[in-house]
CSV table of C-alpha atoms in Angstrom, one decimal:
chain,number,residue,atom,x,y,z
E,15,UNK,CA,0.0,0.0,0.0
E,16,UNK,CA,1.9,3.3,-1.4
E,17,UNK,CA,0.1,5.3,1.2
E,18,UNK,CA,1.3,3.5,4.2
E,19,UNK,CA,4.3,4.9,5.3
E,20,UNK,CA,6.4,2.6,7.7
E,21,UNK,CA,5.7,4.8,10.7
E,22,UNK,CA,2.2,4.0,10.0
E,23,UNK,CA,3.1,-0.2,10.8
E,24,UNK,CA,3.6,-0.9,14.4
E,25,UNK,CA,5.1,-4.6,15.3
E,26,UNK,CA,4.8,-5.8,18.7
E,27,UNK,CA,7.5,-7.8,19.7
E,28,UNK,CA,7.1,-8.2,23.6
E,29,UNK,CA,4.0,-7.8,26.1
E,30,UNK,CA,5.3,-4.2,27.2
E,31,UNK,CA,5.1,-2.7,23.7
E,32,UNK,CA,2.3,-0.6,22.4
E,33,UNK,CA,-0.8,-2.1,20.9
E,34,UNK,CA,-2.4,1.1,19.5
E,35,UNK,CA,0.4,3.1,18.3
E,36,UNK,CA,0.1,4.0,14.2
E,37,UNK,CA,-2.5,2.5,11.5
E,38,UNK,CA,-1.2,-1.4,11.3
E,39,UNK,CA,-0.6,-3.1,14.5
E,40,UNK,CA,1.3,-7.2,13.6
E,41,UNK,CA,1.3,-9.1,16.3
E,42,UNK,CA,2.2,-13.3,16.8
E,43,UNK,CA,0.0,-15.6,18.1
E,44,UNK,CA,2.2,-16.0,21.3
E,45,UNK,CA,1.8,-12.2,22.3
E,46,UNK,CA,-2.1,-12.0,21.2
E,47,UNK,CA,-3.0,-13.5,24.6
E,48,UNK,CA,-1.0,-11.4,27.0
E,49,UNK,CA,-2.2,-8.3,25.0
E,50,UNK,CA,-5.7,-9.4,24.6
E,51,UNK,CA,-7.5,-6.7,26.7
E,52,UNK,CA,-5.6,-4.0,25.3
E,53,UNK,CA,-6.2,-5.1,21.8
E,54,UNK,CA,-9.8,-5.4,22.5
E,55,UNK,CA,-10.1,-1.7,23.5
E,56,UNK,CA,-8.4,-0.5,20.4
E,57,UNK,CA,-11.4,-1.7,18.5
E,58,UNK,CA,-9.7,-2.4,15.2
E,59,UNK,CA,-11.7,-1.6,12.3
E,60,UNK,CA,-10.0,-4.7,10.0
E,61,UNK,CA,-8.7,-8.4,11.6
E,62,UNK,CA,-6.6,-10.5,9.5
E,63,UNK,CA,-5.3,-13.5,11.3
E,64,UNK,CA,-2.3,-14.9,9.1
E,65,UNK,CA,-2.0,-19.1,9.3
E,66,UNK,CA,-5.2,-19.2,10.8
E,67,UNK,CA,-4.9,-22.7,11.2
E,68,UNK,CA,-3.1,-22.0,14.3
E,69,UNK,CA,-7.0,-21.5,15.6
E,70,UNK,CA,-7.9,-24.3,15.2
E,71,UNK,CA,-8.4,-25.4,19.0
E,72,UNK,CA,-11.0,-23.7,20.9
E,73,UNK,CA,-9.1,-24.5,24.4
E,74,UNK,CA,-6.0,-22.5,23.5
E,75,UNK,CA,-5.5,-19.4,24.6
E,76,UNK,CA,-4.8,-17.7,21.5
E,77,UNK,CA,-8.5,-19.1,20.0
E,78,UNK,CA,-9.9,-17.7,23.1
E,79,UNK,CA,-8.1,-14.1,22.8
E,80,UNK,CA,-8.3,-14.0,18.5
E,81,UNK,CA,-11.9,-14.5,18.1
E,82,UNK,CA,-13.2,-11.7,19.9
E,83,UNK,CA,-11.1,-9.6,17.9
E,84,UNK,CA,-12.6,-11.4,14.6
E,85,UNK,CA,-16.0,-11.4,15.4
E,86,UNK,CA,-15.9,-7.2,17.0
E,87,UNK,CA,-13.9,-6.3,13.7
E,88,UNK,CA,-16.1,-4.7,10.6
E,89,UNK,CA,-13.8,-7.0,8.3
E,90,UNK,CA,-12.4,-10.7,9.9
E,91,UNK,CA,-10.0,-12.0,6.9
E,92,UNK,CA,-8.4,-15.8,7.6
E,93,UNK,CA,-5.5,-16.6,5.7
E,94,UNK,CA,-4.2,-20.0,5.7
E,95,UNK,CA,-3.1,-22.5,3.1
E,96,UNK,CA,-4.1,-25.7,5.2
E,97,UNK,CA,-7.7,-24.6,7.2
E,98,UNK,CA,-7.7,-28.1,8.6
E,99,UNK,CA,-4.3,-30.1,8.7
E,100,UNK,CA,-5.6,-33.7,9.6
E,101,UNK,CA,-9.4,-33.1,10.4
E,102,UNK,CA,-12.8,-31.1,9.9
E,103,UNK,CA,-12.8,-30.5,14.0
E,104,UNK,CA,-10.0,-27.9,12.9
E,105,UNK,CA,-12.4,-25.6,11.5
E,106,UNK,CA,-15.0,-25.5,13.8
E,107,UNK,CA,-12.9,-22.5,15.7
E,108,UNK,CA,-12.4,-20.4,12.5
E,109,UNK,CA,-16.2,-21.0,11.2
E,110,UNK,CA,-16.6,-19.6,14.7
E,111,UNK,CA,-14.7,-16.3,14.3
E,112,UNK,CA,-16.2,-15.2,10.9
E,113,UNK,CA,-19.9,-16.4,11.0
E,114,UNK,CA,-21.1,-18.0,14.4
E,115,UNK,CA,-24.3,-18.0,13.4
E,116,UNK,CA,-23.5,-20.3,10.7
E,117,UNK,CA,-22.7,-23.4,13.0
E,118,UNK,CA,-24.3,-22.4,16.2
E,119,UNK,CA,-24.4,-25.6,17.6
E,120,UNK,CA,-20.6,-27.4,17.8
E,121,UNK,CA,-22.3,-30.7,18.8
E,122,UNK,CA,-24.4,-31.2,15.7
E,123,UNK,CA,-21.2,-29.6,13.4
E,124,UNK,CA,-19.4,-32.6,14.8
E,125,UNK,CA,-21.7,-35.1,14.1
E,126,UNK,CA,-22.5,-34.2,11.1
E,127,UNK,CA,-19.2,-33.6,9.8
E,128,UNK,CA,-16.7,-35.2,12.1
E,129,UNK,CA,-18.6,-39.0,12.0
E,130,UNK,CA,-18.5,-37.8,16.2
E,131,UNK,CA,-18.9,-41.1,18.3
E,132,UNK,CA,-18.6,-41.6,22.0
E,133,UNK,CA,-16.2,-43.8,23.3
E,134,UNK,CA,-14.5,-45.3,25.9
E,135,UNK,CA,-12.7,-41.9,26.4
E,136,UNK,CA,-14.9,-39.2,26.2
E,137,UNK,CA,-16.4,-37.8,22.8
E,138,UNK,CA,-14.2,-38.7,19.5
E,139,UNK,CA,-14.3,-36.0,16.7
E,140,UNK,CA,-11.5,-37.4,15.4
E,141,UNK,CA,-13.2,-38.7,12.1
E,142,UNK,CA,-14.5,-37.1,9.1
E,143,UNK,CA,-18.4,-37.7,7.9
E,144,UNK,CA,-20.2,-35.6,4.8
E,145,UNK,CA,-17.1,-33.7,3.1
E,146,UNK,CA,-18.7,-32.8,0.1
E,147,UNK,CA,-21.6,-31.1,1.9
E,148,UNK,CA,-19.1,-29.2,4.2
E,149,UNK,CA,-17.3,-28.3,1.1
E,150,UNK,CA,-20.1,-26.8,-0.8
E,151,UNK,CA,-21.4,-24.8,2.7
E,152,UNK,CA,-17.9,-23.1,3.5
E,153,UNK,CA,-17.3,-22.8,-0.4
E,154,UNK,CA,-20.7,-20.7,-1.0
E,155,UNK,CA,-20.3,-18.9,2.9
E,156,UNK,CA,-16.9,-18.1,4.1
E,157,UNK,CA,-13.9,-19.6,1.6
E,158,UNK,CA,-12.3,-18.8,-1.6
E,159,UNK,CA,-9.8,-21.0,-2.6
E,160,UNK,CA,-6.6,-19.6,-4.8
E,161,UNK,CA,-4.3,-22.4,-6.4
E,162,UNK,CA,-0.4,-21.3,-6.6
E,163,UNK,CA,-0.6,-21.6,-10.4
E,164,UNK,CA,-3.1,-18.9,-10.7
E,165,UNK,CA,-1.9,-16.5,-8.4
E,166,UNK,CA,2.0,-17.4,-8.3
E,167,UNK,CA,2.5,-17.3,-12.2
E,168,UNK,CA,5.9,-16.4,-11.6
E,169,UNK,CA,7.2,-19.3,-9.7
E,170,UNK,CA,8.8,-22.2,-11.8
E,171,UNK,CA,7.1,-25.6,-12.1
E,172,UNK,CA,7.7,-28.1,-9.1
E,173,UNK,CA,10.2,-30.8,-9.5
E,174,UNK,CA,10.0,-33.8,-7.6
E,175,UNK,CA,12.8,-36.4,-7.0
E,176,UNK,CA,13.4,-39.6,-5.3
E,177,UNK,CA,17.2,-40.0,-3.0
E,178,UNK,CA,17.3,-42.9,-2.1
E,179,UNK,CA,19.3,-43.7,1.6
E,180,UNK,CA,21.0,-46.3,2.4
E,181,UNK,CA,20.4,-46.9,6.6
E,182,UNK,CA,22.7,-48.9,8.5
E,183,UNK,CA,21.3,-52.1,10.0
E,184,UNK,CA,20.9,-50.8,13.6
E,185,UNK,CA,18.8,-48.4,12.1
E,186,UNK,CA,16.3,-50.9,10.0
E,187,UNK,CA,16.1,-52.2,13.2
E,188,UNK,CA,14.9,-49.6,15.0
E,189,UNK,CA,12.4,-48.8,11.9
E,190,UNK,CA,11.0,-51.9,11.9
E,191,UNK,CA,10.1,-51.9,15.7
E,192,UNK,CA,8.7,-48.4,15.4
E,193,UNK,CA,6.7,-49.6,12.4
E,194,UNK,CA,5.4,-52.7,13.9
E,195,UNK,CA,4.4,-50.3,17.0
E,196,UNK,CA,2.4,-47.9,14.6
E,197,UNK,CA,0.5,-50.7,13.2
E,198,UNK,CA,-0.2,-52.1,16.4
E,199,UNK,CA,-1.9,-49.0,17.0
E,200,UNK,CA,-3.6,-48.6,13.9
E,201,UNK,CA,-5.1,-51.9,14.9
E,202,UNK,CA,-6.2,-50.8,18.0
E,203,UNK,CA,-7.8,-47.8,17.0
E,204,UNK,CA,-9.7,-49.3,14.4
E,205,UNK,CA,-10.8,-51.9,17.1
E,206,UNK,CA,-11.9,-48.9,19.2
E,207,UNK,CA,-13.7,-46.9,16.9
E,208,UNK,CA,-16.0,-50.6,15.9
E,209,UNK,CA,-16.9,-50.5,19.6
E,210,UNK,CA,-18.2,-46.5,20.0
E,211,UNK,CA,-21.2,-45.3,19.8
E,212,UNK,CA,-22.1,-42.9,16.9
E,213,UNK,CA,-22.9,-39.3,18.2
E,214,UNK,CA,-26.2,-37.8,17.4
E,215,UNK,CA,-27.4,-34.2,17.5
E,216,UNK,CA,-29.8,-33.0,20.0
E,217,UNK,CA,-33.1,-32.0,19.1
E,218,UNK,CA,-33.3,-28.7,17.5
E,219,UNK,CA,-29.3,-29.1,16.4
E,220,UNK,CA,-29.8,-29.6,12.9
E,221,UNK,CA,-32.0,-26.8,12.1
E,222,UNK,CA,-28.9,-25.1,10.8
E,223,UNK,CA,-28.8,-27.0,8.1
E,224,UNK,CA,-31.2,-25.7,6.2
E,225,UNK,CA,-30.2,-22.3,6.3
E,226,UNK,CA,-31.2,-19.9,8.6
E,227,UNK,CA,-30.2,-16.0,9.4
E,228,UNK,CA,-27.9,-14.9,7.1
E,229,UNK,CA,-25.0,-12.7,8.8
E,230,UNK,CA,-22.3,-10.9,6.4
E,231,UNK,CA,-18.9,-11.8,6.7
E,232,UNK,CA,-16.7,-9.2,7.4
């Protein structure tokens, strides 16, 4: 932006520094919570939360001191190139900061999407359930997808290679027992997940579904 000067961008790099000094404030995840209530009262106009993945867990403490921030701000922007990195649970917390009212209810988002089952445990939301739907609602709602080849033009095309290492035997041995331990738990898991009861949504839960109040995203 021509018209930003640098004086204008203020990084925070400790707790001490100054939240609400010039027109850009950047601050890291590991900062936002100590600074939270001084953020907050600086009422920022525009919230862009870079890697947003890093959200993804509604227990941390930098979930619980970004969304506020999000949901006050006129414009919430989430930038990420992985939204989820292993499962649809990640999202929950980020469909949370730009449109609440889109998934009210985390319960029925989990069963319907995360194939939620209670087990031995406590509740699983480990799994995945209805993608394509889930795809389609945060495609027509909240995300735009960009692909590297359309907006990195310049970059040159990827070139993949196999080296091939040769490990000494001690350490094909320790492979193998590590290996043998992973499938062991695979195993188990799978036996687990055969046992647990599939989660449904409480009455009322699913009435998101079929729309609802629209809120702008912003």
């Amino acid at each position: 932006l021509p018209e930003i000067s640098r004086d204008d961008i203020n990084v925070v790099l400790t707790g001490k520094d100054p939240v609400d000094k010039g027109a850009i404030t950047i601050i890291s995840y590991d900062l936002l919570a100590r600074c939270a209530p001084r953020l907050k009262a600086c009422n920022f106009k525009v919230v862009l939360a870079d890697e947003s993945h890093y959200l993804k867990s509604p227990a941390a403490q930098r979930t619980k001191a970004a969304l506020p921030l999000l949901r006050a701000a006129a414009r919430a922007i989430l930038l990420t190139g992985t939204p989820a990195l292993s499962r649809p649970a990640e999202l929950f917390s980020q469909l949370q900061a730009l449109r609440p009212k889109l998934f009210p209810s985390a319960r029925a988002f989990y069963a319907r999407y995360c194939n939620a089952r209670q087990g031995p445990f406590g509740l699983d939301i480990s799994g995945a359930s209805n993608l394509h739907e889930l795809n389609v609602v945060l495609g027509g709602a909240v995300m735009i997808r960009r692909l590297k080849k359309d907006v990195l033009t310049q970059l040159p095309a990827k070139r993949r290679q196999q080296v091939f290492l040769e490990l000494p035997a001690a350490a094909k041995a320790r492979l193998a027992t590590t290996l043998g331990k992973i499938s062991d738990l695979k195993s188990k898991d799978a036996a687990r997940a055969s046992s647990s009861v599939p989660l449904s949504p409480e009455p009322g839960d699913d009435a998101f579904f079929g729309g609802g109040e629209e809120e702008e995203m912003g």
